[in-house]
Amino acid sequence: MTAPGPRVVLVGPMGAGKTTVAGVLAARWGVEARDTDSDVEATDGRAVSDIFVESGEAHFRGLEREAVAAALADHDGVLSLGGGAVLDPATREALAGHSVVFLRVGLSEAVKRVGLGTGRPLLLGNVRARIKALLDERTPIYESVATIVVDTDDASPDDVATRIQEALA
């Protein structure tokens, strides 16, 4: 049985296509798409990158935890979480009972999609090495919270959305 809340929650690293695929699914289902990074920005009044630089990652993660909890409680559309949201144990626990899709992306594809990481504070320095480290660290966590895993390499957002719909059917 699925908990009340979002129809589906998308998790995965930067470059997996969470926000884009959320928009495609929401349009198909006639529901709203919601992104917790956008929620954090709206609440704080600053861009995620500015929050990281000016207030630190710990402050951002606290805002993110609150944004995810609120969205899980009151959003019934498609929800995409920031790439690091699942690092928080309370967030992982809150995801239990929800349909959670891990959008898996390979290193080469993630690097291609993210580019030089403009506006992505965790990618300062060697972008490829940082993305590899994040994938290595977070992939087991994404897998642990996911009820469905969808590979996004060589797939359009429409294809990924179709795979999700088929897996949820």
XYZ file of N, CA and C in Angstrom:
507
model
N 0.844 -1.187 0.000
C 0.000 0.000 0.000
C 0.883 1.243 0.000
N 0.517 2.189 -0.784
C 1.297 3.414 -0.909
C 0.794 4.451 0.082
N 1.735 5.161 0.687
C 1.384 6.211 1.645
C 0.715 7.366 0.911
N -0.118 8.156 1.611
C -0.652 9.355 0.954
C 0.509 10.284 0.611
N 0.294 11.125 -0.351
C 1.357 12.041 -0.749
C 1.567 11.971 -2.242
N 2.796 12.189 -2.699
C 3.071 12.247 -4.134
C 2.715 10.942 -4.847
N 2.328 11.086 -6.087
C 2.059 9.911 -6.923
C 3.347 9.123 -7.141
N 4.444 9.854 -7.288
C 5.754 9.236 -7.408
C 6.806 10.258 -6.971
N 7.890 9.739 -6.389
C 9.022 10.572 -5.972
C 10.231 10.139 -6.799
N 10.904 11.112 -7.418
C 12.090 10.831 -8.225
C 13.343 11.202 -7.453
N 14.278 10.267 -7.378
C 15.565 10.513 -6.729
C 16.668 10.132 -7.695
N 17.842 10.661 -7.457
C 19.000 10.348 -8.282
C 19.973 11.506 -8.263
N 21.124 11.292 -8.869
C 22.156 12.326 -8.870
C 21.846 13.451 -9.850
N 22.615 14.514 -9.737
C 22.502 15.592 -10.710
C 22.784 15.017 -12.081
N 22.024 15.487 -13.062
C 22.203 14.983 -14.416
C 21.346 13.776 -14.747
N 20.615 13.247 -13.768
C 19.767 12.078 -14.036
C 18.490 12.467 -14.777
N 18.096 13.745 -14.674
C 16.899 14.206 -15.369
C 15.663 14.264 -14.504
N 15.849 14.321 -13.200
C 14.707 14.285 -12.272
C 13.687 15.380 -12.552
N 14.119 16.612 -12.649
C 13.197 17.734 -12.846
C 12.511 17.643 -14.204
N 13.262 17.303 -15.232
C 12.696 17.204 -16.574
C 11.672 16.077 -16.654
N 12.034 14.902 -16.140
C 11.130 13.751 -16.188
C 9.895 14.021 -15.317
N 10.079 14.700 -14.200
C 8.925 15.048 -13.352
C 7.927 15.880 -14.137
N 8.424 16.823 -14.927
C 7.541 17.655 -15.734
C 6.779 16.852 -16.782
N 7.471 15.891 -17.400
C 6.826 15.039 -18.414
C 5.732 14.192 -17.765
N 6.055 13.545 -16.646
C 5.062 12.707 -15.967
C 3.871 13.530 -15.494
N 4.144 14.688 -14.906
C 3.065 15.536 -14.396
C 2.123 15.946 -15.525
N 2.689 16.305 -16.667
C 1.861 16.692 -17.815
C 1.000 15.521 -18.284
N 1.577 14.343 -18.340
C 0.830 13.162 -18.780
C -0.314 12.828 -17.822
N -0.060 12.987 -16.541
C -1.049 12.615 -15.528
C -1.993 13.756 -15.145
N -1.707 14.960 -15.613
C -2.548 16.097 -15.259
C -2.417 16.507 -13.802
N -1.202 16.385 -13.273
C -0.926 16.786 -11.890
C 0.220 17.792 -11.892
N 0.538 18.326 -10.739
C 1.638 19.278 -10.613
C 2.969 18.565 -10.390
N 4.030 19.137 -10.931
C 5.388 18.689 -10.630
C 5.955 19.634 -9.582
N 6.688 19.084 -8.656
C 7.285 19.890 -7.583
C 8.723 19.432 -7.383
N 9.600 20.388 -7.176
C 11.027 20.125 -7.003
C 11.453 20.711 -5.667
N 12.047 19.897 -4.802
C 12.379 20.396 -3.465
C 13.481 21.447 -3.488
N 14.372 21.424 -4.483
C 15.361 22.501 -4.567
C 14.658 23.838 -4.808
N 13.642 23.836 -5.661
C 12.869 25.067 -5.900
C 12.145 25.509 -4.641
N 11.629 24.538 -3.881
C 10.955 24.862 -2.614
C 11.925 25.541 -1.646
N 13.142 25.001 -1.565
C 14.157 25.583 -0.679
C 14.467 27.017 -1.116
N 14.640 27.208 -2.413
C 14.940 28.551 -2.923
C 13.803 29.520 -2.621
N 12.565 29.067 -2.784
C 11.414 29.934 -2.515
C 11.331 30.289 -1.029
N 11.611 29.334 -0.181
C 11.548 29.562 1.268
C 12.661 30.487 1.739
N 13.880 30.233 1.243
C 15.046 30.976 1.716
C 15.259 32.292 0.973
N 14.754 32.381 -0.241
C 14.949 33.602 -1.023
C 16.294 33.692 -1.715
N 17.031 32.586 -1.725
C 18.333 32.556 -2.399
C 18.433 31.298 -3.229
N 19.298 31.341 -4.236
C 19.574 30.149 -5.035
C 20.311 29.121 -4.184
N 20.129 27.844 -4.528
C 20.809 26.776 -3.794
C 22.305 27.048 -3.722
N 22.913 27.442 -4.834
C 24.358 27.682 -4.835
C 24.735 28.796 -3.862
N 23.895 29.836 -3.753
C 24.171 30.918 -2.802
C 24.016 30.452 -1.354
N 23.033 29.612 -1.097
C 22.849 29.076 0.260
C 24.093 28.289 0.661
N 24.581 27.430 -0.246
C 25.790 26.644 0.025
C 26.967 27.555 0.345
N 27.200 28.553 -0.501
C 28.369 29.417 -0.354
C 28.250 30.306 0.880
N 27.085 30.907 1.079
C 26.921 31.899 2.141
C 26.610 31.293 3.510
N 25.890 30.158 3.541
C 25.457 29.601 4.822
C 25.965 28.191 5.083
N 26.528 27.555 4.075
C 27.107 26.228 4.252
C 26.158 25.093 3.911
N 26.773 23.941 3.634
C 25.985 22.772 3.256
C 25.060 22.311 4.373
N 25.517 22.357 5.624
C 24.674 21.893 6.736
C 23.371 22.699 6.822
N 23.482 24.006 6.625
C 22.283 24.853 6.645
C 21.347 24.470 5.497
N 21.919 24.291 4.304
C 21.108 23.885 3.160
C 20.420 22.556 3.429
N 21.147 21.584 3.954
C 20.567 20.249 4.188
C 19.405 20.312 5.183
N 19.503 21.206 6.160
C 18.382 21.386 7.095
C 17.145 21.919 6.391
N 17.344 22.920 5.533
C 16.229 23.463 4.752
C 15.657 22.401 3.817
N 16.538 21.621 3.233
C 16.115 20.570 2.313
C 15.283 19.508 3.036
N 15.731 19.087 4.218
C 14.999 18.089 5.002
C 13.575 18.565 5.273
N 13.435 19.838 5.659
C 12.111 20.415 5.923
C 11.273 20.468 4.647
N 11.899 20.837 3.531
C 11.179 20.927 2.256
C 10.670 19.558 1.814
N 11.492 18.534 1.973
C 11.079 17.182 1.577
C 9.933 16.708 2.467
N 10.044 16.911 3.774
C 8.980 16.478 4.693
C 7.660 17.161 4.346
N 7.709 18.455 4.068
C 6.489 19.195 3.721
C 5.897 18.687 2.409
N 6.741 18.463 1.418
C 6.255 18.001 0.116
C 5.672 16.595 0.203
N 6.302 15.717 0.964
C 5.767 14.361 1.119
C 4.408 14.386 1.809
N 4.201 15.372 2.675
C 2.950 15.463 3.420
C 1.825 16.094 2.611
N 2.144 17.076 1.764
C 1.038 17.837 1.166
C 1.019 17.919 -0.352
N 1.912 17.206 -1.038
C 1.923 17.240 -2.505
C 1.426 15.904 -3.044
N 0.496 15.952 -3.995
C -0.044 14.696 -4.535
C 0.303 14.472 -5.998
N 1.241 15.264 -6.521
C 1.667 15.109 -7.908
C 2.963 14.340 -8.004
N 3.856 14.834 -8.849
C 5.169 14.220 -9.046
C 6.193 15.072 -8.302
N 7.004 14.426 -7.489
C 7.976 15.135 -6.661
C 9.384 14.713 -7.043
N 10.252 15.694 -7.310
C 11.663 15.384 -7.531
C 12.475 15.974 -6.390
N 13.381 15.160 -5.873
C 14.222 15.578 -4.754
C 15.595 15.998 -5.258
N 16.217 16.910 -4.537
C 17.593 17.273 -4.826
C 18.481 16.048 -4.688
N 19.585 16.039 -5.426
C 20.447 14.870 -5.466
C 20.939 14.378 -4.123
N 21.158 15.286 -3.173
C 21.679 14.883 -1.874
C 20.631 14.698 -0.796
N 19.374 14.860 -1.125
C 18.310 14.784 -0.111
C 18.300 13.450 0.621
N 18.607 12.369 -0.099
C 18.547 11.037 0.513
C 19.690 10.776 1.493
N 20.642 11.690 1.602
C 21.723 11.522 2.567
C 21.206 11.646 3.993
N 20.074 12.320 4.177
C 19.516 12.538 5.506
C 18.711 11.310 5.948
N 19.064 10.720 7.101
C 18.341 9.526 7.564
C 16.833 9.772 7.761
N 16.461 10.955 8.223
C 15.040 11.258 8.421
C 14.310 11.289 7.084
N 14.968 11.782 6.057
C 14.365 11.799 4.720
C 14.214 10.376 4.196
N 15.239 9.560 4.370
C 15.135 8.162 3.918
C 13.976 7.458 4.615
N 13.840 7.695 5.894
C 12.741 7.090 6.655
C 11.390 7.599 6.162
N 11.307 8.900 5.859
C 10.047 9.495 5.393
C 9.639 8.953 4.031
N 10.598 8.492 3.233
C 10.297 7.967 1.896
C 9.674 6.565 1.939
N 9.815 5.884 3.058
C 9.262 4.528 3.178
C 7.761 4.564 2.920
N 7.285 3.631 2.113
C 5.867 3.561 1.805
C 5.455 4.356 0.576
N 6.364 5.165 0.059
C 6.087 5.931 -1.160
C 6.644 5.195 -2.377
N 6.092 5.479 -3.549
C 6.671 4.985 -4.802
C 7.857 5.882 -5.121
N 9.052 5.327 -4.995
C 10.285 6.092 -5.197
C 11.033 5.495 -6.379
N 11.318 6.333 -7.381
C 12.030 5.898 -8.567
C 13.430 6.500 -8.563
N 14.414 5.624 -8.611
C 15.811 6.044 -8.732
C 16.134 6.134 -10.212
N 16.413 7.350 -10.670
C 16.834 7.569 -12.048
C 18.352 7.405 -12.087
N 18.779 6.245 -12.556
C 20.206 5.931 -12.580
C 20.833 6.503 -13.844
N 21.997 7.120 -13.681
C 22.734 7.678 -14.811
C 24.202 7.293 -14.656
N 24.822 6.940 -15.774
C 26.234 6.586 -15.741
C 27.114 7.823 -15.674
N 28.367 7.618 -15.332
C 29.304 8.728 -15.162
C 29.435 9.569 -16.427
N 29.672 8.936 -17.565
C 29.875 9.702 -18.802
C 28.656 10.540 -19.144
N 27.481 9.934 -19.014
C 26.240 10.646 -19.338
C 25.999 11.787 -18.343
N 26.259 11.547 -17.065
C 26.068 12.592 -16.050
C 26.975 13.785 -16.323
N 28.238 13.506 -16.657
C 29.187 14.586 -16.959
C 28.705 15.382 -18.166
N 28.252 14.672 -19.196
C 27.762 15.326 -20.411
C 26.566 16.240 -20.079
N 25.633 15.735 -19.279
C 24.417 16.486 -18.971
C 24.670 17.673 -18.048
N 25.567 17.497 -17.094
C 25.819 18.552 -16.111
C 26.736 19.624 -16.683
N 27.601 19.254 -17.615
C 28.521 20.216 -18.195
C 29.590 20.616 -17.201
N 29.842 21.893 -17.122
C 30.910 22.363 -16.235
C 30.429 22.621 -14.821
N 29.188 22.282 -14.520
C 28.719 22.374 -13.146
C 28.425 23.784 -12.693
N 28.165 24.686 -13.602
C 27.841 26.052 -13.225
C 26.641 26.051 -12.301
N 26.780 26.692 -11.157
C 25.679 26.748 -10.209
C 25.536 25.487 -9.372
N 26.510 24.600 -9.440
C 26.466 23.359 -8.660
C 27.666 23.363 -7.716
N 27.450 23.804 -6.486
C 28.565 24.001 -5.561
C 29.346 22.742 -5.220
N 28.720 21.578 -5.294
C 29.457 20.356 -4.974
C 30.399 19.925 -6.082
N 30.366 20.624 -7.220
C 31.208 20.227 -8.350
C 32.408 21.134 -8.559
N 32.711 21.987 -7.619
C 33.861 22.861 -7.790
C 35.127 22.024 -7.917
N 35.962 22.372 -8.867
C 37.176 21.598 -9.108
C 36.991 20.692 -10.310
N 37.501 19.492 -10.225
C 37.440 18.513 -11.310
C 36.030 17.923 -11.374
N 35.247 18.363 -12.340
C 33.838 17.976 -12.423
C 33.683 16.466 -12.538
N 34.428 15.843 -13.434
C 34.292 14.397 -13.630
C 34.619 13.625 -12.349
N 35.695 13.992 -11.684
C 36.082 13.303 -10.447
C 35.045 13.514 -9.347
N 34.500 14.717 -9.255
C 33.487 14.998 -8.228
C 32.201 14.222 -8.503
N 31.793 14.172 -9.763
C 30.577 13.412 -10.085
C 30.796 11.936 -9.793
N 31.972 11.405 -10.144
C 32.257 9.993 -9.858
C 32.189 9.734 -8.356
N 32.781 10.613 -7.561
C 32.756 10.431 -6.110
C 31.317 10.470 -5.575
N 30.514 11.408 -6.094
C 29.117 11.498 -5.651
C 28.331 10.254 -6.058
N 28.540 9.775 -7.281
C 27.848 8.555 -7.724
C 28.253 7.361 -6.852
N 29.545 7.227 -6.592
C 30.030 6.106 -5.774
C 29.434 6.161 -4.371
N 29.375 7.353 -3.804
C 28.869 7.529 -2.439
C 27.359 7.327 -2.361
N 26.635 7.869 -3.326
C 25.181 7.943 -3.200
C 24.400 6.814 -3.856
N 24.956 6.147 -4.847
C 24.193 5.116 -5.560
C 23.614 4.063 -4.613
N 24.380 3.526 -3.657
C 23.775 2.539 -2.747
C 22.614 3.128 -1.923
N 22.682 4.407 -1.629
C 21.601 5.051 -0.861
C 20.369 5.207 -1.738
N 20.564 5.657 -2.989
C 19.429 5.747 -3.913
C 18.765 4.377 -4.067
N 19.584 3.340 -4.239
C 19.040 1.997 -4.411
C 18.274 1.550 -3.176
N 18.731 1.956 -1.995
C 18.078 1.518 -0.752
C 16.700 2.135 -0.554
N 16.460 3.322 -1.103
C 15.152 3.967 -0.921
C 14.208 3.718 -2.096
N 14.751 3.210 -3.202
C 13.959 3.071 -4.432
C 13.070 1.838 -4.405
N 11.862 2.009 -4.939
C 10.990 0.876 -5.201
C 11.123 0.457 -6.661
N 11.639 1.364 -7.487
C 11.839 1.130 -8.919
C 13.151 1.806 -9.316
N 13.930 1.161 -10.188
C 15.152 1.761 -10.728
C 14.993 1.841 -12.246
N 15.237 3.032 -12.796
C 15.146 3.235 -14.240
C 16.467 3.818 -14.731
N 17.081 3.130 -15.686
C 18.314 3.638 -16.287
C 17.966 4.737 -17.281
N 18.687 5.848 -17.211
C 18.378 6.993 -18.073
C 19.396 7.209 -19.184
N 20.510 6.490 -19.160
C 21.504 6.645 -20.225
C 20.858 6.287 -21.559
N 21.138 7.053 -22.575
C 20.627 6.803 -23.925
C 19.098 6.752 -23.993
N 18.440 7.472 -23.099
C 16.975 7.519 -23.113
C 16.525 8.974 -23.037
N 15.516 9.299 -23.820
C 14.955 10.655 -23.752
C 14.089 10.776 -22.497
N 13.814 11.998 -22.053
C 12.904 12.160 -20.918
C 11.553 11.471 -21.152
N 11.045 11.509 -22.385
C 9.788 10.826 -22.702
C 9.917 9.312 -22.502
N 11.043 8.756 -22.945
C 11.270 7.316 -22.776
C 11.344 6.949 -21.295
N 12.049 7.758 -20.522
C 12.179 7.503 -19.087
C 10.806 7.572 -18.425
N 10.015 8.580 -18.787
C 8.670 8.711 -18.218
C 7.816 7.487 -18.557
N 7.917 7.011 -19.788
C 7.163 5.817 -20.189
C 7.591 4.604 -19.375
N 8.897 4.450 -19.172
C 9.402 3.328 -18.362
C 8.847 3.395 -16.938
N 8.788 4.600 -16.390
C 8.246 4.773 -15.036
C 6.774 4.398 -15.006
N 6.025 4.903 -15.977
C 4.585 4.599 -16.033
C 4.360 3.091 -16.141
N 5.152 2.426 -16.972
C 5.005 0.977 -17.135
C 5.344 0.244 -15.844
N 6.384 0.697 -15.151
C 6.793 0.051 -13.907
C 5.757 0.252 -12.790
N 5.068 1.373 -12.832
C 4.054 1.666 -11.796
C 2.708 1.021 -12.093
N 2.516 0.581 -13.340
C 1.206 0.044 -13.738
C 0.891 -1.268 -13.047
